[in-house]
Amino acid sequence: MEMLREYFKGFGELSEPNMDLLLSSCQERQLFKRDMLIQANQTVGSIYFVTDGFLHYYTHNDFGNQITLKIISPNYCWTIMDSFFHQTPTLDECKALTDVRFCELKKPDYLKIKSENVELSNFIQNITEQILSAKTVEAKKQSSLSVEERYLELLQTQPKMVQEVPVNIIASLLGTSRETLHRIRRRLAAA
Amino acid sequence: MEMLREYFKGFGELSEPNMDLLLSSCQERQLFKRDMLIQANQTVGSIYFVTDGFLHYYTHNDFGNQITLKIISPNYCWTIMDSFFHQTPTLDECKALTDVRFCELKKPDYLKIKSENVELSNFIQNITEQILSAKTVEAKKQSSLSVEERYLELLQTQPKMVQEVPVNIIASLLGTSRETLHRIRRRLAAA
DNA sequence: CTGTTAGTGTGTCATCTGACACAGTTTTTT
DNA sequence: AAAAAACTGTGTCAGATGACACACTAACAG
């Protein structure tokens, strides 16, 4: 919970009572490796904040292949936005890659927090804007960097993820095959 | 301006006076083909809403190649989020591909609107959430669909764009080369 | 109206990539 | 402890892609 407090602080000032109210609306939970957090056809009812471990967020393309959309690492706030905001079922899934500890903010509590008072309402708006901003930066990287460049960045920013998550899933995250990622690694090791 | 009113209505209810206040904060402008809307090193100060024509939003990768990030078409609300929200200079550029008519909401006016009253504040929050949701859906398509599938979708959803925008820019939007897009077109024409 | 620039269609070729195959290792389950 | 499942490293090969080249056409500016 302390980790979540620090995370929220990063988005700006928030008075003590409002911070406590916000944190008390979040529930701590955990999953074991291979447990599903979200199954296909489910409607996502919460926002999640991982404090330890890794989650695998993926979907399937028209030919049934698994497509990794994100590996969610600690200190990250995440949900399946369209399902959460519109309350429609999703076809995506989310599964624990390791044992995972996380906090959960359920939609009713999210709505209550938003309408509690002006400071909290502005705070949530601020977070939403910053997440939106971060998403577009991420999308830009996806378009403008090569697989190798993105792998190098992952190594720098998420060394633990690269260690603990199977190569085929890292490859899928980078939008390539296990074999091609292997070629990149071999090339980098040689240099 | 009527187009913008309809666009806003799509996000939910808004009382007449608030809608008028919102619309009166937007200014109508236009650009001619090849005019720059945003230059590199500029800090983006507005949100834009295109009513006619196409804008080219692009950046450059480390090797100097132009990367198309988006072709902005009518009925679309857009800005360079990280520059707008954080007021930092961007390296990206935005240029008119055709003559363009659009509305502009400057940041001071955006902030004023947000803090005007609760209804407007909630309305803006709602728009932000929906744009965030749409962005993630778009990102998912980017990852899970092939170039050909995305081209077919463009043909369906944006036939005018495909007609009016040069092939090399469409190709760049799809993350491929002019030549490969041509191969796809030939294949589709044969079938 | 005419020279210049921007855009299009298409062929060749070297390179990159994904799919498949298989052996060896680690992890999980019973 | 043994069997099964998951994961890793690596080679081969066919097919896809990007880079280059060039001719042709359309659009634009002086």
Tab-separated table of C-alpha atoms (C1' of nucleotides) in Angstrom:
chain	number	residue	atom	x	y	z
A	1	MET	CA	0.000	0.000	0.000
A	2	GLU	CA	2.954	2.321	0.703
A	3	MET	CA	4.119	1.742	-2.865
A	4	LEU	CA	0.744	2.846	-4.163
A	5	ARG	CA	0.864	5.964	-1.981
A	6	GLU	CA	4.221	6.917	-3.493
A	7	TYR	CA	2.883	6.227	-6.946
A	8	PHE	CA	-0.070	8.558	-6.432
A	9	LYS	CA	2.185	11.232	-4.948
A	10	GLY	CA	4.041	11.260	-8.262
A	11	PHE	CA	0.959	12.720	-9.918
A	12	GLY	CA	0.850	15.826	-7.725
A	13	GLU	CA	-0.275	17.186	-4.409
A	14	LEU	CA	-3.144	15.567	-2.565
A	15	SER	CA	-4.297	16.423	0.957
A	16	GLU	CA	-3.758	13.789	3.657
A	17	PRO	CA	-7.457	12.909	4.202
A	18	ASN	CA	-8.125	12.587	0.480
A	19	MET	CA	-5.054	10.410	0.006
A	20	ASP	CA	-6.220	8.177	2.832
A	21	LEU	CA	-9.695	7.987	1.371
A	22	LEU	CA	-8.244	7.049	-2.005
A	23	LEU	CA	-5.958	4.372	-0.573
A	24	SER	CA	-8.665	2.928	1.634
A	25	SER	CA	-10.777	2.361	-1.476
A	26	CYS	CA	-8.115	0.022	-2.848
A	27	GLN	CA	-7.958	-3.621	-1.858
A	28	GLU	CA	-4.837	-5.742	-1.676
A	29	ARG	CA	-4.898	-9.071	-3.469
A	30	GLN	CA	-2.558	-11.681	-4.837
A	31	LEU	CA	-2.321	-14.274	-7.556
A	32	PHE	CA	-0.129	-17.303	-8.073
A	33	LYS	CA	1.816	-18.045	-11.230
A	34	ARG	CA	-0.529	-19.090	-14.061
A	35	ASP	CA	-3.663	-17.794	-12.314
A	36	MET	CA	-5.972	-15.826	-14.566
A	37	LEU	CA	-6.765	-12.256	-13.567
A	38	ILE	CA	-9.105	-11.676	-16.502
A	39	GLN	CA	-10.675	-14.288	-18.760
A	40	ALA	CA	-12.081	-13.852	-22.260
A	41	ASN	CA	-15.703	-12.650	-22.344
A	42	GLN	CA	-15.378	-11.124	-18.919
A	43	THR	CA	-16.234	-7.473	-18.258
A	44	VAL	CA	-13.396	-5.762	-16.445
A	45	GLY	CA	-14.572	-4.188	-13.211
A	46	SER	CA	-11.413	-2.754	-11.694
A	47	ILE	CA	-8.246	-0.803	-12.141
A	48	TYR	CA	-5.158	-2.728	-11.071
A	49	PHE	CA	-1.865	-1.628	-9.590
A	50	VAL	CA	0.899	-4.232	-9.440
A	51	THR	CA	3.308	-4.082	-6.518
A	52	ASP	CA	5.223	-7.293	-7.155
A	53	GLY	CA	5.539	-9.770	-10.022
A	54	PHE	CA	4.472	-9.710	-13.667
A	55	LEU	CA	1.164	-9.982	-15.452
A	56	HIS	CA	0.689	-11.031	-19.063
A	57	TYR	CA	-1.932	-9.068	-20.982
A	58	TYR	CA	-2.634	-10.650	-24.350
A	59	THR	CA	-5.231	-11.233	-27.024
A	60	HIS	CA	-5.592	-13.517	-30.039
A	61	ASN	CA	-5.562	-12.512	-33.681
A	62	ASP	CA	-7.975	-13.854	-36.299
A	63	PHE	CA	-5.829	-16.903	-36.772
A	64	GLY	CA	-5.813	-17.835	-33.119
A	65	ASN	CA	-2.238	-16.784	-32.387
A	66	GLN	CA	-1.574	-15.279	-29.012
A	67	ILE	CA	-0.552	-11.610	-29.232
A	68	THR	CA	1.151	-10.020	-26.234
A	69	LEU	CA	-0.207	-6.529	-25.676
A	70	LYS	CA	1.664	-5.728	-22.497
A	71	ILE	CA	3.692	-7.221	-19.718
A	72	ILE	CA	2.562	-5.382	-16.608
A	73	SER	CA	5.361	-4.811	-14.144
A	74	PRO	CA	5.413	-3.413	-10.610
A	75	ASN	CA	4.591	0.240	-10.050
A	76	TYR	CA	2.200	0.329	-12.937
A	77	CYS	CA	-1.465	1.176	-13.040
A	78	TRP	CA	-3.426	-0.787	-15.590
A	79	THR	CA	-6.788	-1.972	-16.808
A	80	ILE	CA	-8.448	-2.906	-20.084
A	81	MET	CA	-9.707	0.603	-20.718
A	82	ASP	CA	-12.515	-0.014	-23.161
A	83	SER	CA	-14.039	-2.811	-21.097
A	84	PHE	CA	-13.671	-0.882	-17.847
A	85	PHE	CA	-15.056	2.445	-19.095
A	86	HIS	CA	-17.839	1.096	-21.279
A	87	GLN	CA	-18.608	-2.021	-19.232
A	88	THR	CA	-18.504	-4.293	-22.252
A	89	PRO	CA	-16.982	-7.783	-22.292
A	90	THR	CA	-13.447	-8.100	-23.584
A	91	LEU	CA	-11.886	-10.888	-25.636
A	92	ASP	CA	-8.476	-10.261	-24.099
A	93	GLU	CA	-6.990	-12.121	-21.183
A	94	CYS	CA	-4.623	-11.383	-18.351
A	95	LYS	CA	-2.636	-14.022	-16.519
A	96	ALA	CA	0.043	-14.090	-13.833
A	97	LEU	CA	3.489	-14.846	-15.226
A	98	THR	CA	4.869	-15.115	-11.710
A	99	ASP	CA	3.326	-14.854	-8.269
A	100	VAL	CA	1.831	-11.378	-8.197
A	101	ARG	CA	0.788	-8.927	-5.492
A	102	PHE	CA	-1.416	-6.061	-6.498
A	103	CYS	CA	-4.032	-3.521	-5.437
A	104	GLU	CA	-7.454	-3.290	-6.961
A	105	LEU	CA	-9.788	-0.302	-7.270
A	106	LYS	CA	-13.286	-1.434	-8.200
A	107	LYS	CA	-15.389	0.659	-10.547
A	108	PRO	CA	-18.040	1.714	-7.993
A	109	ASP	CA	-15.245	2.885	-5.697
A	110	TYR	CA	-13.553	4.644	-8.581
A	111	LEU	CA	-16.769	6.511	-9.379
A	112	LYS	CA	-17.329	7.367	-5.741
A	113	ILE	CA	-13.804	8.753	-5.408
A	114	LYS	CA	-14.214	10.828	-8.557
A	115	SER	CA	-17.330	12.532	-7.251
A	116	GLU	CA	-16.210	12.842	-3.629
A	117	ASN	CA	-14.884	16.400	-3.822
A	118	VAL	CA	-13.169	18.818	-6.191
A	119	GLU	CA	-9.638	18.022	-5.152
A	120	LEU	CA	-10.052	14.297	-5.737
A	121	SER	CA	-11.940	14.849	-8.957
A	122	ASN	CA	-9.150	17.048	-10.293
A	123	PHE	CA	-6.572	14.578	-9.093
A	124	ILE	CA	-8.174	11.737	-11.023
A	125	GLN	CA	-8.493	13.942	-14.106
A	126	ASN	CA	-4.816	14.717	-13.787
A	127	ILE	CA	-3.868	11.047	-13.595
A	128	THR	CA	-6.029	10.254	-16.608
A	129	GLU	CA	-4.328	12.976	-18.634
A	130	GLN	CA	-0.893	11.769	-17.678
A	131	ILE	CA	-1.693	8.167	-18.519
A	132	LEU	CA	-3.083	9.305	-21.861
A	133	SER	CA	0.074	11.266	-22.486
A	134	ALA	CA	2.275	8.296	-21.568
A	135	LYS	CA	0.265	6.005	-23.852
A	136	THR	CA	0.881	8.209	-26.866
A	137	VAL	CA	4.587	8.369	-26.132
A	138	GLU	CA	4.627	4.595	-25.936
A	139	ALA	CA	2.699	4.294	-29.190
A	140	LYS	CA	5.226	6.567	-30.855
A	141	LYS	CA	8.087	4.338	-29.758
A	142	GLN	CA	6.263	1.312	-31.062
A	143	SER	CA	6.097	2.940	-34.493
A	144	SER	CA	9.466	4.602	-34.685
A	145	LEU	CA	11.875	2.161	-33.049
A	146	SER	CA	13.080	-1.147	-34.445
A	147	VAL	CA	12.630	-4.430	-32.599
A	148	GLU	CA	16.281	-4.311	-31.577
A	149	GLU	CA	16.024	-0.763	-30.262
A	150	ARG	CA	12.980	-1.655	-28.225
A	151	TYR	CA	14.684	-4.739	-26.858
A	152	LEU	CA	17.656	-2.651	-25.742
A	153	GLU	CA	15.315	-0.230	-24.057
A	154	LEU	CA	13.560	-3.088	-22.262
A	155	LEU	CA	16.925	-4.345	-21.057
A	156	GLN	CA	17.668	-0.924	-19.623
A	157	THR	CA	14.312	-0.074	-18.113
A	158	GLN	CA	13.050	-3.553	-17.157
A	159	PRO	CA	16.034	-5.850	-16.637
A	160	LYS	CA	14.088	-7.924	-14.129
A	161	MET	CA	11.298	-8.488	-16.617
A	162	VAL	CA	13.724	-9.684	-19.262
A	163	GLN	CA	15.204	-12.123	-16.757
A	164	GLU	CA	12.012	-13.522	-15.333
A	165	VAL	CA	9.679	-13.680	-18.308
A	166	PRO	CA	10.050	-16.453	-20.951
A	167	VAL	CA	11.767	-15.424	-24.176
A	168	ASN	CA	8.803	-16.253	-26.377
A	169	ILE	CA	6.635	-13.799	-24.454
A	170	ILE	CA	9.255	-11.049	-24.591
A	171	ALA	CA	9.530	-11.716	-28.331
A	172	SER	CA	5.788	-11.510	-28.725
A	173	LEU	CA	5.760	-8.227	-26.797
A	174	LEU	CA	8.303	-6.856	-29.264
A	175	GLY	CA	6.164	-8.071	-32.147
A	176	THR	CA	8.591	-10.667	-33.400
A	177	SER	CA	9.344	-14.372	-33.132
A	178	ARG	CA	11.308	-16.186	-30.484
A	179	GLU	CA	13.895	-17.057	-33.129
A	180	THR	CA	14.426	-13.499	-34.325
A	181	LEU	CA	14.842	-12.258	-30.773
A	182	HIS	CA	17.402	-14.978	-30.355
A	183	ARG	CA	19.287	-13.729	-33.415
A	184	ILE	CA	19.291	-10.211	-31.967
A	185	ARG	CA	20.642	-11.483	-28.670
A	186	ARG	CA	23.381	-13.438	-30.410
A	187	ARG	CA	24.355	-10.389	-32.445
A	188	LEU	CA	24.481	-8.212	-29.311
A	189	ALA	CA	26.505	-10.805	-27.413
A	190	ALA	CA	29.040	-10.930	-30.244
A	191	ALA	CA	29.541	-7.168	-30.265
B	1	MET	CA	-18.616	24.770	-35.529
B	2	GLU	CA	-21.815	22.765	-35.946
B	3	MET	CA	-19.685	19.712	-36.630
B	4	LEU	CA	-17.819	20.267	-33.394
B	5	ARG	CA	-21.094	20.615	-31.505
B	6	GLU	CA	-22.251	17.250	-32.840
B	7	TYR	CA	-18.910	15.743	-31.955
B	8	PHE	CA	-19.161	16.917	-28.351
B	9	LYS	CA	-22.753	15.711	-28.113
B	10	GLY	CA	-21.452	12.220	-28.863
B	11	PHE	CA	-19.699	12.209	-25.500
B	12	GLY	CA	-22.866	12.703	-23.477
B	13	GLU	CA	-25.317	15.265	-22.205
B	14	LEU	CA	-24.232	18.852	-21.742
B	15	SER	CA	-26.505	21.772	-20.843
B	16	GLU	CA	-27.072	24.428	-23.502
B	17	PRO	CA	-25.161	27.247	-21.753
B	18	ASN	CA	-22.183	25.036	-21.028
B	19	MET	CA	-22.090	23.762	-24.589
B	20	ASP	CA	-22.145	27.343	-25.844
B	21	LEU	CA	-19.397	28.314	-23.466
B	22	LEU	CA	-17.312	25.386	-24.649
B	23	LEU	CA	-17.845	26.137	-28.330
B	24	SER	CA	-17.187	29.834	-27.901
B	25	SER	CA	-13.783	28.964	-26.458
B	26	CYS	CA	-12.808	27.335	-29.745
B	27	GLN	CA	-11.478	29.339	-32.658
B	28	GLU	CA	-11.900	28.474	-36.314
B	29	ARG	CA	-8.784	28.456	-38.464
B	30	GLN	CA	-7.522	27.105	-41.740
B	31	LEU	CA	-4.351	25.957	-43.413
B	32	PHE	CA	-3.349	25.468	-47.018
B	33	LYS	CA	-1.768	22.336	-48.428
B	34	ARG	CA	1.829	22.001	-47.240
B	35	ASP	CA	1.472	24.578	-44.445
B	36	MET	CA	2.969	23.504	-41.136
B	37	LEU	CA	0.658	23.341	-38.136
B	38	ILE	CA	3.417	22.288	-35.733
B	39	GLN	CA	7.157	22.507	-36.289
B	40	ALA	CA	9.925	20.574	-34.520
B	41	ASN	CA	11.057	22.139	-31.218
B	42	GLN	CA	7.740	23.876	-30.807
B	43	THR	CA	5.638	23.483	-27.655
B	44	VAL	CA	2.091	22.557	-28.548
B	45	GLY	CA	-0.389	25.000	-27.074
B	46	SER	CA	-3.743	23.773	-28.332
B	47	ILE	CA	-6.081	20.909	-28.956
B	48	TYR	CA	-7.205	20.661	-32.567
B	49	PHE	CA	-10.395	19.454	-34.166
B	50	VAL	CA	-10.354	18.979	-37.945
B	51	THR	CA	-13.549	19.703	-39.851
B	52	ASP	CA	-12.228	19.339	-43.386
B	53	GLY	CA	-9.067	17.997	-44.993
B	54	PHE	CA	-6.154	15.907	-43.726
B	55	LEU	CA	-3.213	16.600	-41.465
B	56	HIS	CA	0.025	14.620	-41.420
B	57	TYR	CA	1.458	13.969	-37.974
B	58	TYR	CA	4.936	12.486	-38.187
B	59	THR	CA	8.308	12.213	-36.507
B	60	HIS	CA	11.779	11.074	-37.507
B	61	ASN	CA	13.630	8.020	-36.289
B	62	ASP	CA	17.298	7.977	-35.286
B	63	PHE	CA	18.321	7.533	-38.884
B	64	GLY	CA	16.396	10.557	-40.097
B	65	ASN	CA	13.594	8.676	-41.810
B	66	GLN	CA	10.161	10.197	-41.627
B	67	ILE	CA	7.722	8.073	-39.594
B	68	THR	CA	4.001	8.708	-39.982
B	69	LEU	CA	2.318	8.578	-36.586
B	70	LYS	CA	-1.163	9.546	-37.686
B	71	ILE	CA	-3.162	10.988	-40.532
B	72	ILE	CA	-5.716	13.226	-38.874
B	73	SER	CA	-9.051	13.220	-40.659
B	74	PRO	CA	-12.229	15.246	-40.180
B	75	ASN	CA	-14.259	14.752	-37.028
B	76	TYR	CA	-11.229	13.975	-34.961
B	77	CYS	CA	-9.882	15.658	-31.897
B	78	TRP	CA	-6.117	15.654	-31.660
B	79	THR	CA	-3.006	17.118	-30.125
B	80	ILE	CA	0.512	16.000	-29.245
B	81	MET	CA	-0.450	14.934	-25.748
B	82	ASP	CA	2.884	14.980	-23.982
B	83	SER	CA	3.820	18.407	-25.303
B	84	PHE	CA	0.382	19.836	-24.590
B	85	PHE	CA	0.000	18.466	-21.064
B	86	HIS	CA	3.566	18.963	-19.900
B	87	GLN	CA	4.335	22.072	-21.946
B	88	THR	CA	7.577	20.661	-23.251
B	89	PRO	CA	8.875	21.077	-26.810
B	90	THR	CA	8.196	18.233	-29.222
B	91	LEU	CA	10.392	16.876	-32.008
B	92	ASP	CA	7.377	15.847	-34.042
B	93	GLU	CA	5.771	17.823	-36.811
B	94	CYS	CA	2.316	18.285	-38.239
B	95	LYS	CA	1.637	19.484	-41.766
B	96	ALA	CA	-1.415	19.961	-43.974
B	97	LEU	CA	-1.724	17.260	-46.624
B	98	THR	CA	-4.593	19.162	-48.233
B	99	ASP	CA	-6.279	22.451	-47.492
B	100	VAL	CA	-7.581	22.044	-43.960
B	101	ARG	CA	-10.267	23.689	-41.858
B	102	PHE	CA	-10.160	23.130	-38.136
B	103	CYS	CA	-11.044	24.454	-34.698
B	104	GLU	CA	-8.516	25.182	-32.024
B	105	LEU	CA	-8.867	25.174	-28.250
B	106	LYS	CA	-5.917	26.899	-26.613
B	107	LYS	CA	-4.533	25.578	-23.354
B	108	PRO	CA	-5.556	28.577	-21.172
B	109	ASP	CA	-9.097	28.212	-22.503
B	110	TYR	CA	-8.985	24.468	-21.927
B	111	LEU	CA	-7.969	25.032	-18.303
B	112	LYS	CA	-10.614	27.682	-17.833
B	113	ILE	CA	-13.317	25.398	-19.211
B	114	LYS	CA	-12.203	22.545	-16.974
B	115	SER	CA	-12.548	24.640	-13.844
B	116	GLU	CA	-15.661	26.526	-14.883
B	117	ASN	CA	-18.189	24.292	-13.118
B	118	VAL	CA	-18.805	20.688	-12.163
B	119	GLU	CA	-20.757	19.730	-15.250
B	120	LEU	CA	-18.049	20.946	-17.614
B	121	SER	CA	-15.319	19.458	-15.498
B	122	ASN	CA	-17.016	16.055	-15.558
B	123	PHE	CA	-17.667	16.393	-19.254
B	124	ILE	CA	-13.982	16.977	-19.985
B	125	GLN	CA	-13.026	14.069	-17.733
B	126	ASN	CA	-15.459	11.907	-19.658
B	127	ILE	CA	-13.948	12.899	-23.006
B	128	THR	CA	-10.459	12.214	-21.709
B	129	GLU	CA	-11.482	8.748	-20.566
B	130	GLN	CA	-13.073	7.943	-23.883
B	131	ILE	CA	-10.072	9.145	-25.854
B	132	LEU	CA	-7.832	7.058	-23.627
B	133	SER	CA	-10.053	4.062	-24.204
B	134	ALA	CA	-10.034	4.623	-27.977
B	135	LYS	CA	-6.249	4.948	-27.985
B	136	THR	CA	-5.787	1.566	-26.367
B	137	VAL	CA	-8.155	-0.072	-28.817
B	138	GLU	CA	-6.155	1.466	-31.630
B	139	ALA	CA	-2.881	0.290	-30.101
B	140	LYS	CA	-4.286	-3.220	-29.888
B	141	LYS	CA	-5.135	-3.198	-33.585
B	142	GLN	CA	-1.672	-1.965	-34.390
B	143	SER	CA	-0.222	-5.000	-32.618
B	144	SER	CA	-2.657	-7.691	-33.620
B	145	LEU	CA	-3.535	-6.939	-37.244
B	146	SER	CA	-1.313	-7.401	-40.269
B	147	VAL	CA	-0.473	-4.559	-42.638
B	148	GLU	CA	-2.990	-5.939	-45.116
B	149	GLU	CA	-5.753	-6.164	-42.530
B	150	ARG	CA	-5.132	-2.600	-41.434
B	151	TYR	CA	-5.133	-1.409	-45.021
B	152	LEU	CA	-8.487	-3.069	-45.622
B	153	GLU	CA	-9.864	-1.416	-42.514
B	154	LEU	CA	-8.593	1.970	-43.695
B	155	LEU	CA	-10.308	1.412	-47.031
B	156	GLN	CA	-13.570	0.756	-45.203
B	157	THR	CA	-13.428	3.438	-42.580
B	158	GLN	CA	-11.494	6.163	-44.416
B	159	PRO	CA	-11.986	5.716	-48.166
B	160	LYS	CA	-11.531	9.438	-48.734
B	161	MET	CA	-8.204	9.410	-46.943
B	162	VAL	CA	-6.942	6.540	-49.074
B	163	GLN	CA	-7.964	8.457	-52.188
B	164	GLU	CA	-6.571	11.837	-51.290
B	165	VAL	CA	-3.373	11.049	-49.434
B	166	PRO	CA	-0.226	9.948	-51.332
B	167	VAL	CA	0.528	6.231	-51.268
B	168	ASN	CA	3.902	6.617	-49.620
B	169	ILE	CA	2.284	8.328	-46.650
B	170	ILE	CA	-0.440	5.702	-46.355
B	171	ALA	CA	2.303	3.063	-46.511
B	172	SER	CA	4.260	4.828	-43.810
B	173	LEU	CA	1.126	5.010	-41.648
B	174	LEU	CA	0.780	1.245	-42.001
B	175	GLY	CA	4.421	0.812	-41.073
B	176	THR	CA	5.557	-0.516	-44.414
B	177	SER	CA	7.107	0.647	-47.692
B	178	ARG	CA	5.381	2.148	-50.699
B	179	GLU	CA	6.383	-0.930	-52.696
B	180	THR	CA	4.914	-3.429	-50.251
B	181	LEU	CA	1.644	-1.526	-50.106
B	182	HIS	CA	1.636	-1.686	-53.860
B	183	ARG	CA	2.058	-5.468	-53.764
B	184	ILE	CA	-0.879	-5.700	-51.375
B	185	ARG	CA	-3.029	-3.583	-53.678
B	186	ARG	CA	-2.092	-5.687	-56.693
B	187	ARG	CA	-2.922	-8.873	-54.808
B	188	LEU	CA	-6.294	-7.475	-53.726
B	189	ALA	CA	-7.090	-6.264	-57.233
B	190	ALA	CA	-6.376	-9.731	-58.627
B	191	ALA	CA	-8.741	-11.415	-56.185
C	1	DC	C1'	2.624	27.726	-70.644
C	2	DT	C1'	6.609	25.348	-69.431
C	3	DG	C1'	10.251	23.692	-66.428
C	4	DT	C1'	10.433	21.551	-62.012
C	5	DT	C1'	8.921	18.913	-58.435
C	6	DA	C1'	5.943	15.364	-56.442
C	7	DG	C1'	3.804	11.157	-57.037
C	8	DT	C1'	3.002	6.424	-59.173
C	9	DG	C1'	3.820	1.737	-61.098
C	10	DT	C1'	6.900	-1.912	-61.552
C	11	DG	C1'	11.127	-5.027	-61.916
C	12	DT	C1'	15.404	-6.947	-59.691
C	13	DC	C1'	18.003	-8.545	-55.886
C	14	DA	C1'	20.119	-9.072	-51.381
C	15	DT	C1'	18.586	-9.561	-46.824
C	16	DC	C1'	15.519	-10.461	-43.094
C	17	DT	C1'	12.028	-13.043	-41.039
C	18	DG	C1'	8.897	-16.744	-39.672
C	19	DA	C1'	7.891	-21.526	-39.664
C	20	DC	C1'	9.440	-25.907	-38.825
C	21	DA	C1'	12.260	-29.310	-36.765
C	22	DC	C1'	14.729	-31.323	-33.101
C	23	DA	C1'	17.814	-31.939	-29.154
C	24	DG	C1'	18.827	-30.657	-24.620
C	25	DT	C1'	17.457	-28.461	-20.136
C	26	DT	C1'	14.553	-26.854	-16.564
C	27	DT	C1'	10.296	-26.792	-14.162
C	28	DT	C1'	6.080	-28.706	-12.729
C	29	DT	C1'	2.987	-32.332	-11.594
C	30	DT	C1'	1.705	-36.762	-9.984
D	1	DA	C1'	11.342	-40.136	-8.183
D	2	DA	C1'	9.451	-40.412	-12.640
D	3	DA	C1'	6.775	-38.608	-16.256
D	4	DA	C1'	5.001	-34.676	-18.485
D	5	DA	C1'	5.133	-30.096	-19.755
D	6	DA	C1'	7.420	-25.846	-20.581
D	7	DC	C1'	11.330	-23.535	-22.136
D	8	DT	C1'	15.716	-22.758	-24.711
D	9	DG	C1'	19.198	-22.890	-28.402
D	10	DT	C1'	20.082	-23.622	-33.039
D	11	DG	C1'	19.999	-25.060	-38.088
D	12	DT	C1'	17.539	-25.046	-42.612
D	13	DC	C1'	14.648	-23.072	-46.012
D	14	DA	C1'	10.951	-20.808	-48.438
D	15	DG	C1'	8.747	-16.568	-48.712
D	16	DA	C1'	8.264	-11.621	-47.634
D	17	DT	C1'	10.257	-7.229	-47.469
D	18	DG	C1'	13.079	-3.026	-48.235
D	19	DA	C1'	16.259	-0.646	-51.103
D	20	DC	C1'	17.290	0.759	-55.477
D	21	DA	C1'	16.433	1.922	-60.137
D	22	DC	C1'	13.864	3.878	-63.792
D	23	DA	C1'	10.044	5.321	-66.743
D	24	DC	C1'	5.945	7.696	-66.787
D	25	DT	C1'	2.272	11.031	-65.255
D	26	DA	C1'	0.220	14.668	-62.517
D	27	DA	C1'	0.526	18.897	-60.052
D	28	DC	C1'	2.575	23.201	-59.182
D	29	DA	C1'	5.106	27.613	-59.574
D	30	DG	C1'	7.248	31.217	-62.016
